[in-house]
Short mmCIF file of C-alpha atoms in Angstrom, two decimals:
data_model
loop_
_atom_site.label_atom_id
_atom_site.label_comp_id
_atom_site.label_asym_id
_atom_site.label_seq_id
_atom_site.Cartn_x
_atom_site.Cartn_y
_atom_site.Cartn_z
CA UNK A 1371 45.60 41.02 56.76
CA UNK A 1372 48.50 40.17 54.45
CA UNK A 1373 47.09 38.42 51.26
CA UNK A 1374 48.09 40.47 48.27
CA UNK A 1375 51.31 38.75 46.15
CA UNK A 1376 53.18 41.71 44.14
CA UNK A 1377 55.44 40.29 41.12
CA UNK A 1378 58.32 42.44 39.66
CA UNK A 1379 59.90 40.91 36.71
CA UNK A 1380 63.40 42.46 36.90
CA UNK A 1381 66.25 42.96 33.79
CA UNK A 1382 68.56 44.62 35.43
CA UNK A 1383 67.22 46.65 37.67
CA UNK A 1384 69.18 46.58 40.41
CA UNK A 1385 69.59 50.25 40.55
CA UNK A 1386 65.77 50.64 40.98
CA UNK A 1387 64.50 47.96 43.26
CA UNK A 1388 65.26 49.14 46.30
CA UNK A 1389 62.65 52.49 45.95
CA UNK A 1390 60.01 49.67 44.28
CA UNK A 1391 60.53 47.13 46.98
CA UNK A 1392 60.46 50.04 49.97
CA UNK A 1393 57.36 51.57 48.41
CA UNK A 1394 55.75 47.97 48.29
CA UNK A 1395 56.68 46.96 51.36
CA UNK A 1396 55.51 49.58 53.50
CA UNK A 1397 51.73 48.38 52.28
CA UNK A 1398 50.37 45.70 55.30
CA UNK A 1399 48.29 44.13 52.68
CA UNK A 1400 51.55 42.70 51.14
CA UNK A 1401 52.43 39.28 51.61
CA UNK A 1402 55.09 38.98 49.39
CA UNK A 1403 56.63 40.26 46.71
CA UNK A 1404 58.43 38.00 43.95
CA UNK A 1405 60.94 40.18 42.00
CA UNK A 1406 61.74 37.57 38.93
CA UNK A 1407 65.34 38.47 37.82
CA UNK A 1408 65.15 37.57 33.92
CA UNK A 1409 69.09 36.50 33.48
CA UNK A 1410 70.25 40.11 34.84
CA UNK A 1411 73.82 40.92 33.74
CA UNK A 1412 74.10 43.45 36.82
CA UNK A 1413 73.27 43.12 40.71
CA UNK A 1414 69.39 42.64 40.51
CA UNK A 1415 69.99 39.11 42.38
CA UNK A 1416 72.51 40.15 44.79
CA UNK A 1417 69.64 43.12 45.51
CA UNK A 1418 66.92 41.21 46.24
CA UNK A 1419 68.89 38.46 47.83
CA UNK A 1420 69.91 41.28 50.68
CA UNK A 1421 66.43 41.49 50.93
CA UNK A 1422 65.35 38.12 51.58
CA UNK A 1423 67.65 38.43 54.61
CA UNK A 1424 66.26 41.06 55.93
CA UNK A 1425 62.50 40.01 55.66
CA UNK A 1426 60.67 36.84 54.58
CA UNK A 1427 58.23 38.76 52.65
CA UNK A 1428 60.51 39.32 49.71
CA UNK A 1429 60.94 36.43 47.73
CA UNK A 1430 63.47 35.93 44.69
CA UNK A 1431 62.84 33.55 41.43
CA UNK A 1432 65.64 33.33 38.69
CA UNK A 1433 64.55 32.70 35.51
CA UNK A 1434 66.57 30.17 33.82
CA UNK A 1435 66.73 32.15 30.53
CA UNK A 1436 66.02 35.57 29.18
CA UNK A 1437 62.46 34.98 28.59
CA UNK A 1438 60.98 38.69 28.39
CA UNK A 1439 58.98 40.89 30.94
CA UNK A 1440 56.17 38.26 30.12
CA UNK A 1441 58.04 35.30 30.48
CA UNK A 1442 58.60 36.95 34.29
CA UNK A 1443 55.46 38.33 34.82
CA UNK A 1444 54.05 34.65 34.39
CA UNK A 1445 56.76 32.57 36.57
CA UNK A 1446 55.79 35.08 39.59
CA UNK A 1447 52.41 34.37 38.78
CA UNK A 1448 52.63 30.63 39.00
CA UNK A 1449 54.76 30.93 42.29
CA UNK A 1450 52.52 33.32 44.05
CA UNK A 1451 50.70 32.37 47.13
CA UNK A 1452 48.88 35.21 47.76
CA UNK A 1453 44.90 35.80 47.20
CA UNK A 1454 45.26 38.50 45.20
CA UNK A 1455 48.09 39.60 42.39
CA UNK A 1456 49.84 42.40 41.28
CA UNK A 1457 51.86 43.18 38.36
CA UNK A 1458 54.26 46.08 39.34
CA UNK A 1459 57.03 47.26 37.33
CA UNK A 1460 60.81 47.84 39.17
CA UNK A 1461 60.57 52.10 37.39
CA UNK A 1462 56.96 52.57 38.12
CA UNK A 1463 56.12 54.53 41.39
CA UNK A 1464 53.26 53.79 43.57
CA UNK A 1465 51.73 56.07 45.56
CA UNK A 1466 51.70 55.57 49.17
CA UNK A 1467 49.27 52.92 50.45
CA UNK A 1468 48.29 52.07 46.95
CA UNK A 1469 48.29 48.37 47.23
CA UNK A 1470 46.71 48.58 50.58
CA UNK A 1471 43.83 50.68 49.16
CA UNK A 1472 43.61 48.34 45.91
CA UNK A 1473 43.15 45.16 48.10
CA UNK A 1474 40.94 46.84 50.08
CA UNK A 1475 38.62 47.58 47.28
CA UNK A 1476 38.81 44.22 45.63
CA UNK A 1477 38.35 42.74 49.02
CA UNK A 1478 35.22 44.79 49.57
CA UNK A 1479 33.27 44.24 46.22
CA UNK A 1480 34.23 40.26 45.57
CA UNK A 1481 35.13 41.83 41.83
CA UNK A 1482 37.52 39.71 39.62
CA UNK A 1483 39.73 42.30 38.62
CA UNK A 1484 39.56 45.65 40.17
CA UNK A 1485 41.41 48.47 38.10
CA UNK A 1486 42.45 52.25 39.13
CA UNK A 1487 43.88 55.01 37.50
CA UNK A 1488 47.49 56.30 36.79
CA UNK A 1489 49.83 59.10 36.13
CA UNK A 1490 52.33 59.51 33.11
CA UNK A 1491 55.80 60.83 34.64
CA UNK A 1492 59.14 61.04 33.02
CA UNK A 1493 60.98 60.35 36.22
CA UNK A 1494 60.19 61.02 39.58
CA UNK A 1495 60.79 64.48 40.07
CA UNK A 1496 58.96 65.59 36.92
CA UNK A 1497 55.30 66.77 36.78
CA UNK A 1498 52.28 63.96 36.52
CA UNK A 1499 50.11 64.14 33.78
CA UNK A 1500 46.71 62.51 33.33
CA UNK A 1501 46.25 58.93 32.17
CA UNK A 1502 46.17 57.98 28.25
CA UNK A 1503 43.19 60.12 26.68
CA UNK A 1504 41.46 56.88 25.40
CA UNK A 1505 41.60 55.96 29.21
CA UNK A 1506 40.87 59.00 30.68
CA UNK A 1507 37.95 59.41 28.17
CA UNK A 1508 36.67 55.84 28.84
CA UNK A 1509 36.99 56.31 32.34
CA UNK A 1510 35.11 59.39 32.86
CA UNK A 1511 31.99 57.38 30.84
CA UNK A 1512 32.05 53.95 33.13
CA UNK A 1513 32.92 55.69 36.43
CA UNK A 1514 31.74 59.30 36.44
CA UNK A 1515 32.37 61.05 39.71
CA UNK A 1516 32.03 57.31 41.69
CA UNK A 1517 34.65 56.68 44.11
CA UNK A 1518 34.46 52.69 43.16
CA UNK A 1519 31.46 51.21 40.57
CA UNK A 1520 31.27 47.60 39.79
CA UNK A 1521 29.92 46.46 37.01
CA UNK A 1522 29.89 43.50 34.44
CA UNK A 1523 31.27 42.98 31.18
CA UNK A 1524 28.13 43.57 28.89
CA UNK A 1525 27.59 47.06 30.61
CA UNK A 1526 31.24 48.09 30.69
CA UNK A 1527 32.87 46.82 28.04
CA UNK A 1528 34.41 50.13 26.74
CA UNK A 1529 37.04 49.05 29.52
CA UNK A 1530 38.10 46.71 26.93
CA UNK A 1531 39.63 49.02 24.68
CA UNK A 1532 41.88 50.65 27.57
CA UNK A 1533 45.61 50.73 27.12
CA UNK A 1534 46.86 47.01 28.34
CA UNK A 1535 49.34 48.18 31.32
CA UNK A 1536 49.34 45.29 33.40
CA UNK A 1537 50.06 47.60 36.41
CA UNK A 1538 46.94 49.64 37.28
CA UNK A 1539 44.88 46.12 38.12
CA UNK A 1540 44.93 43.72 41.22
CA UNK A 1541 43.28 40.37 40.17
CA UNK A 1542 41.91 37.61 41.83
CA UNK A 1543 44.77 34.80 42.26
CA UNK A 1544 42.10 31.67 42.36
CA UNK A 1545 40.08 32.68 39.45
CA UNK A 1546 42.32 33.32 36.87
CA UNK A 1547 45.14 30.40 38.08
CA UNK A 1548 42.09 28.21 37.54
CA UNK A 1549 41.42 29.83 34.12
CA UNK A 1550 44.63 29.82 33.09
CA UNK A 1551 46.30 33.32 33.07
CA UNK A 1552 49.10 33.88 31.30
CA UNK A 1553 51.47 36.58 29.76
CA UNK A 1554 53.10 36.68 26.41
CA UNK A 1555 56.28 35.23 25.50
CA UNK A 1556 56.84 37.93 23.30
CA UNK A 1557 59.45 40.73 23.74
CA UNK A 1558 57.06 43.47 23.41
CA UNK A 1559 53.12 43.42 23.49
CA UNK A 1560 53.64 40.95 26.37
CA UNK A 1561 50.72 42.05 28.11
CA UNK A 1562 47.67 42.73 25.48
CA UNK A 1563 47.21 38.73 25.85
CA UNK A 1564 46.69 39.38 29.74
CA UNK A 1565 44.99 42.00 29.59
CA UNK A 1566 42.18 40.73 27.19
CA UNK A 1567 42.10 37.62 29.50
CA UNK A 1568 41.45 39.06 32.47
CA UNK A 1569 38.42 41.12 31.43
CA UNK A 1570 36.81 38.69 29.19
CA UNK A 1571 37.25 36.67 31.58
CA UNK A 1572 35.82 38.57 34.76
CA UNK A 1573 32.29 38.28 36.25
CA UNK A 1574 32.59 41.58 37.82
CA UNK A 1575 34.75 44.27 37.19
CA UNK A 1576 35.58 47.26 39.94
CA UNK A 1577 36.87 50.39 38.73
CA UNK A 1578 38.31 52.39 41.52
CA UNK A 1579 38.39 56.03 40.67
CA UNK A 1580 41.72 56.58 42.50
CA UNK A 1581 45.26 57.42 41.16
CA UNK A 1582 47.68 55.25 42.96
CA UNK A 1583 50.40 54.71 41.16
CA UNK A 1584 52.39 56.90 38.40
CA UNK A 1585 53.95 55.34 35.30
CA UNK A 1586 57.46 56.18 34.15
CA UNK A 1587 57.25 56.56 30.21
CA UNK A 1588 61.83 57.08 29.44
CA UNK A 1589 62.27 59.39 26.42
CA UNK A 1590 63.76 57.49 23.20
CA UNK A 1591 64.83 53.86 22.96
CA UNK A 1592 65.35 53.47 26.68
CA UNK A 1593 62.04 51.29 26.73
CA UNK A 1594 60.79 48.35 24.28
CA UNK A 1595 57.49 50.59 24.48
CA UNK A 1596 59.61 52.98 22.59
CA UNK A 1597 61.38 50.41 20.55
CA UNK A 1598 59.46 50.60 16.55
CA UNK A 1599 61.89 48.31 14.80
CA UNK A 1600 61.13 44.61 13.28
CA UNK A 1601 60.56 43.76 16.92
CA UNK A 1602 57.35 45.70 16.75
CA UNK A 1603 56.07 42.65 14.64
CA UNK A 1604 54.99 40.55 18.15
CA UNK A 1605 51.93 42.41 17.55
CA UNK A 1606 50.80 39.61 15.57
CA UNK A 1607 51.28 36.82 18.20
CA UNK A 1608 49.59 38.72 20.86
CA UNK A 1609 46.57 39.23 18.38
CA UNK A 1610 46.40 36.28 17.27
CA UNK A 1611 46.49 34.85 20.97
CA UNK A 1612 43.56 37.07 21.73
CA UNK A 1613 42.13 35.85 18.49
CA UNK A 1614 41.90 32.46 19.87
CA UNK A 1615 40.87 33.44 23.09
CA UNK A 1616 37.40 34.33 21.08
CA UNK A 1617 36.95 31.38 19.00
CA UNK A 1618 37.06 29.05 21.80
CA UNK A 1619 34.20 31.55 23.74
CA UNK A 1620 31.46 32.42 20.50
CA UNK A 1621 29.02 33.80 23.05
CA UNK A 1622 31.57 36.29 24.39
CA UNK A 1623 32.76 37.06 20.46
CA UNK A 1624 29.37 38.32 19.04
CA UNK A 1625 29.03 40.56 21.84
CA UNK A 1626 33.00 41.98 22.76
CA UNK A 1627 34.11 41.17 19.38
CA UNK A 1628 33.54 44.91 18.50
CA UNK A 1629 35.75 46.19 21.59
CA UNK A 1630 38.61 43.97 20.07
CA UNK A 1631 38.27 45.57 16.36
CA UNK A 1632 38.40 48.87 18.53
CA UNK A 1633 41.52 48.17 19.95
CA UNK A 1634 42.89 46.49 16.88
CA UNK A 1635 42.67 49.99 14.76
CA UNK A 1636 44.01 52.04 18.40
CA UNK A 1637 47.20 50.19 18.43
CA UNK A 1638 47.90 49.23 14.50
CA UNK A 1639 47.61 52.57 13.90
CA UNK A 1640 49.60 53.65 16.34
CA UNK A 1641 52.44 51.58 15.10
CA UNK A 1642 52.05 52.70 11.55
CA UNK A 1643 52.65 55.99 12.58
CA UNK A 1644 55.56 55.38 14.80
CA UNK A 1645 57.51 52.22 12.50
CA UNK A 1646 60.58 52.71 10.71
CA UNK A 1647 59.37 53.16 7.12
CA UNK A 1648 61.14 50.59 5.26
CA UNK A 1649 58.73 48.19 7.71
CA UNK A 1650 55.90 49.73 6.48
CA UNK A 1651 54.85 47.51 3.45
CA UNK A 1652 55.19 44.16 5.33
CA UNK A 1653 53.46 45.76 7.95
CA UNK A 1654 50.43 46.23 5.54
CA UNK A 1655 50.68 42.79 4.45
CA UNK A 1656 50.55 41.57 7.70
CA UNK A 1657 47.48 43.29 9.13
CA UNK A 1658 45.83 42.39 5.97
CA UNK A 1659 46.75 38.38 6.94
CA UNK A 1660 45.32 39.43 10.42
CA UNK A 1661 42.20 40.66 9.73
CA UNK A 1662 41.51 37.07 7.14
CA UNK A 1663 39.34 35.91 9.80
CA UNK A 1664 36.58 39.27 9.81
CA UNK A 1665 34.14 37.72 8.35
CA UNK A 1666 30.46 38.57 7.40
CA UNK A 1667 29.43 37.82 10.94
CA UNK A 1668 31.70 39.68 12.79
CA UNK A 1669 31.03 42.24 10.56
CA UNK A 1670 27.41 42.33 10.83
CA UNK A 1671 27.53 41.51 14.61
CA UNK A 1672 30.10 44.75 14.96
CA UNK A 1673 27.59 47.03 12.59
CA UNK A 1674 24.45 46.78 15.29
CA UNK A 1675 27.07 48.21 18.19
CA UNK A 1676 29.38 50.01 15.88
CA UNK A 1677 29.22 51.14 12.74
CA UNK A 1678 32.30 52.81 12.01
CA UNK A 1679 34.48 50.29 13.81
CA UNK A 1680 32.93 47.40 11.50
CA UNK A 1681 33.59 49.49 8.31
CA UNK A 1682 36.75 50.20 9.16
CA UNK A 1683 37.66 47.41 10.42
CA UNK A 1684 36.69 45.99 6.82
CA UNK A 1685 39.26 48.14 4.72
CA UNK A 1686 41.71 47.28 6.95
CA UNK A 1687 41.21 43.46 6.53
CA UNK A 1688 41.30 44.16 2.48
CA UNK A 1689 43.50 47.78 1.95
CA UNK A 1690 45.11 48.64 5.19
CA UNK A 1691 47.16 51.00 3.75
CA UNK A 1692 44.29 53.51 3.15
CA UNK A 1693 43.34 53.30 6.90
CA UNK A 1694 46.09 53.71 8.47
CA UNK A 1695 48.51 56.69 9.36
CA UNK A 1696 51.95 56.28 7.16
CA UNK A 1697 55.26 56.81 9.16
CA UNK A 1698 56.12 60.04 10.56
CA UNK A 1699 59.62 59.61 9.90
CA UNK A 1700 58.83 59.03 6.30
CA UNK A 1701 57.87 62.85 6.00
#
């Protein structure tokens, strides 16, 4: 049965869609696949609009401005019809069947969210390598040798902390229209909003221990992944949209707020290693501004599950700059 909607939001792209909307297409579960063209300055439109002609099942939205991947991401969201969603980027390469095997699983277990695990490529002749190590290592402790486990937040919430691809999950398109689902309007970090969402938001979780699709990671400043200049800053938006996600949900703060300090030193750090140095000091300054709102009882709360996250968590609220990593490129 067809009832999975795939989005693609597309900047042009057009030299890429055909491969993603073949590889998607030839998966019976699809019902349709949205490819939003974000103000394209090449042929993405005139791409997809030769494939509307050929089959119904490929639908086009144009995005009246450049909005961002996020910006995309959430207009194919709010015109899906499908029962399920999936986020799919136009350079990533699924395997074969993959969206056919992810429905099936989510299908199966009733789960939310049902996640699976990736590949890192450079294109797609090179050799895969394994997921992130943080996911790999998280992975290997909630799944184990399982082909598929479900489980709920308060046993699983290491899954939490995993890097916030939007691409390696199939969701449930009721539950999370009704709880309103949404991706940044940022340029980068678009997805670390979602991606909080959709697992603090989940009543059960499915992790299917299956690789199904392989991410393309382009060497230097060919992606906005790679991109460490002021623009890096939208790390504070998506935060603090997370941020609020919590206060308006204290029950599911004192017991995830731990996971989100977690992730908060992961990907801060990350940055301060990668940033262009003369960033660096307002970088400081702004994490410090970040973490205002740690306060004693997040601290305490963090200290029973996690006592090095909480202390850590507390210099970098008060001297971030003797937590972090300085810039490479300062060396």
């Amino acid at each position: 049965m067809s009832v999975t909607s795939v989005i693609i939001p597309a900047y042009n792209a057009c030299q890429k869609l055909d491969r993603a909307l073949q590889s998607v297409l030839s998966n019976d579960s699809v019902l349709e696949v949205i490819v939003v063209d974000d103000c394209s300055t090449d042929s993405t439109s005139d791409v997809v609009s030769a494939w509307t002609m050929r089959t119904p099942r490929v639908r086009l939205v144009r995005q009246p401005a450049n909005g961002g991947a996020g910006a995309a991401r959430t207009a194919g969201l709010q015109a899906s019809r499908g029962r399920y969603l999936y986020f799919l980027d136009a350079d990533d390469l699924l395997l074969p069947g993959a969206i056919d095997t992810a429905t099936e699983a989510i299908a199966q277990t009733g789960a939310d969210v049902v996640a699976f695990r990736y590949g890192l490529v450079e294109d797609a002749m090179s050799p895969v390598h394994p997921m992130q190590p943080i996911d790999t290592n998280i992975w290997s402790a909630l799944c184990g040798a399982s082909p598929l486990r479900v489980l709920g937040l308060d046993e699983g919430g290491r899954i939490l902390t995993t890097v916030n691809y939007p691409w390696n999950k199939i969701i449930d398109a009721a539950h999370y229209k009704a709880n309103g689902l949404y991706f940044s309007n940022t340029r980068v970090h678009n997805d670390v909003y979602a991606h909080w969402h959709i697992y603090l938001n989940a009543r059960r979780i499915g992790l299917l221990n299956r690789h199904l699709i392989n991410h393309v990671g382009a060497p230097g400043n060919a992606q906005l992944s790679n991109n460490f200049t002021r623009q890096r800053f939208d790390i504070f938006q998506a935060l603090d949209e997370v941020e609020a996600l919590f206060a308006a949900r204290p029950d599911v703060r004192a017991r995830h707020y731990v996971w989100f300090l977690a992730f908060k030193l992961d990907i801060l750090n990350w940055i301060s290693w990668n940033l262009q140095p003369e960033l660096h000091p307002e970088f400081i300054r702004r994490i410090e501004q970040n973490l205002a709102g740690y306060g004693d009882q997040d601290y305490l709360a963090a200290y029973l599950q996690d006592k090095q996250t909480a202390v850590l968590s507390l210099y970098l609220r008060h001297n971030a700059g003797s937590v972090l990593a300085p810039p490479r490129q300062a060396a």
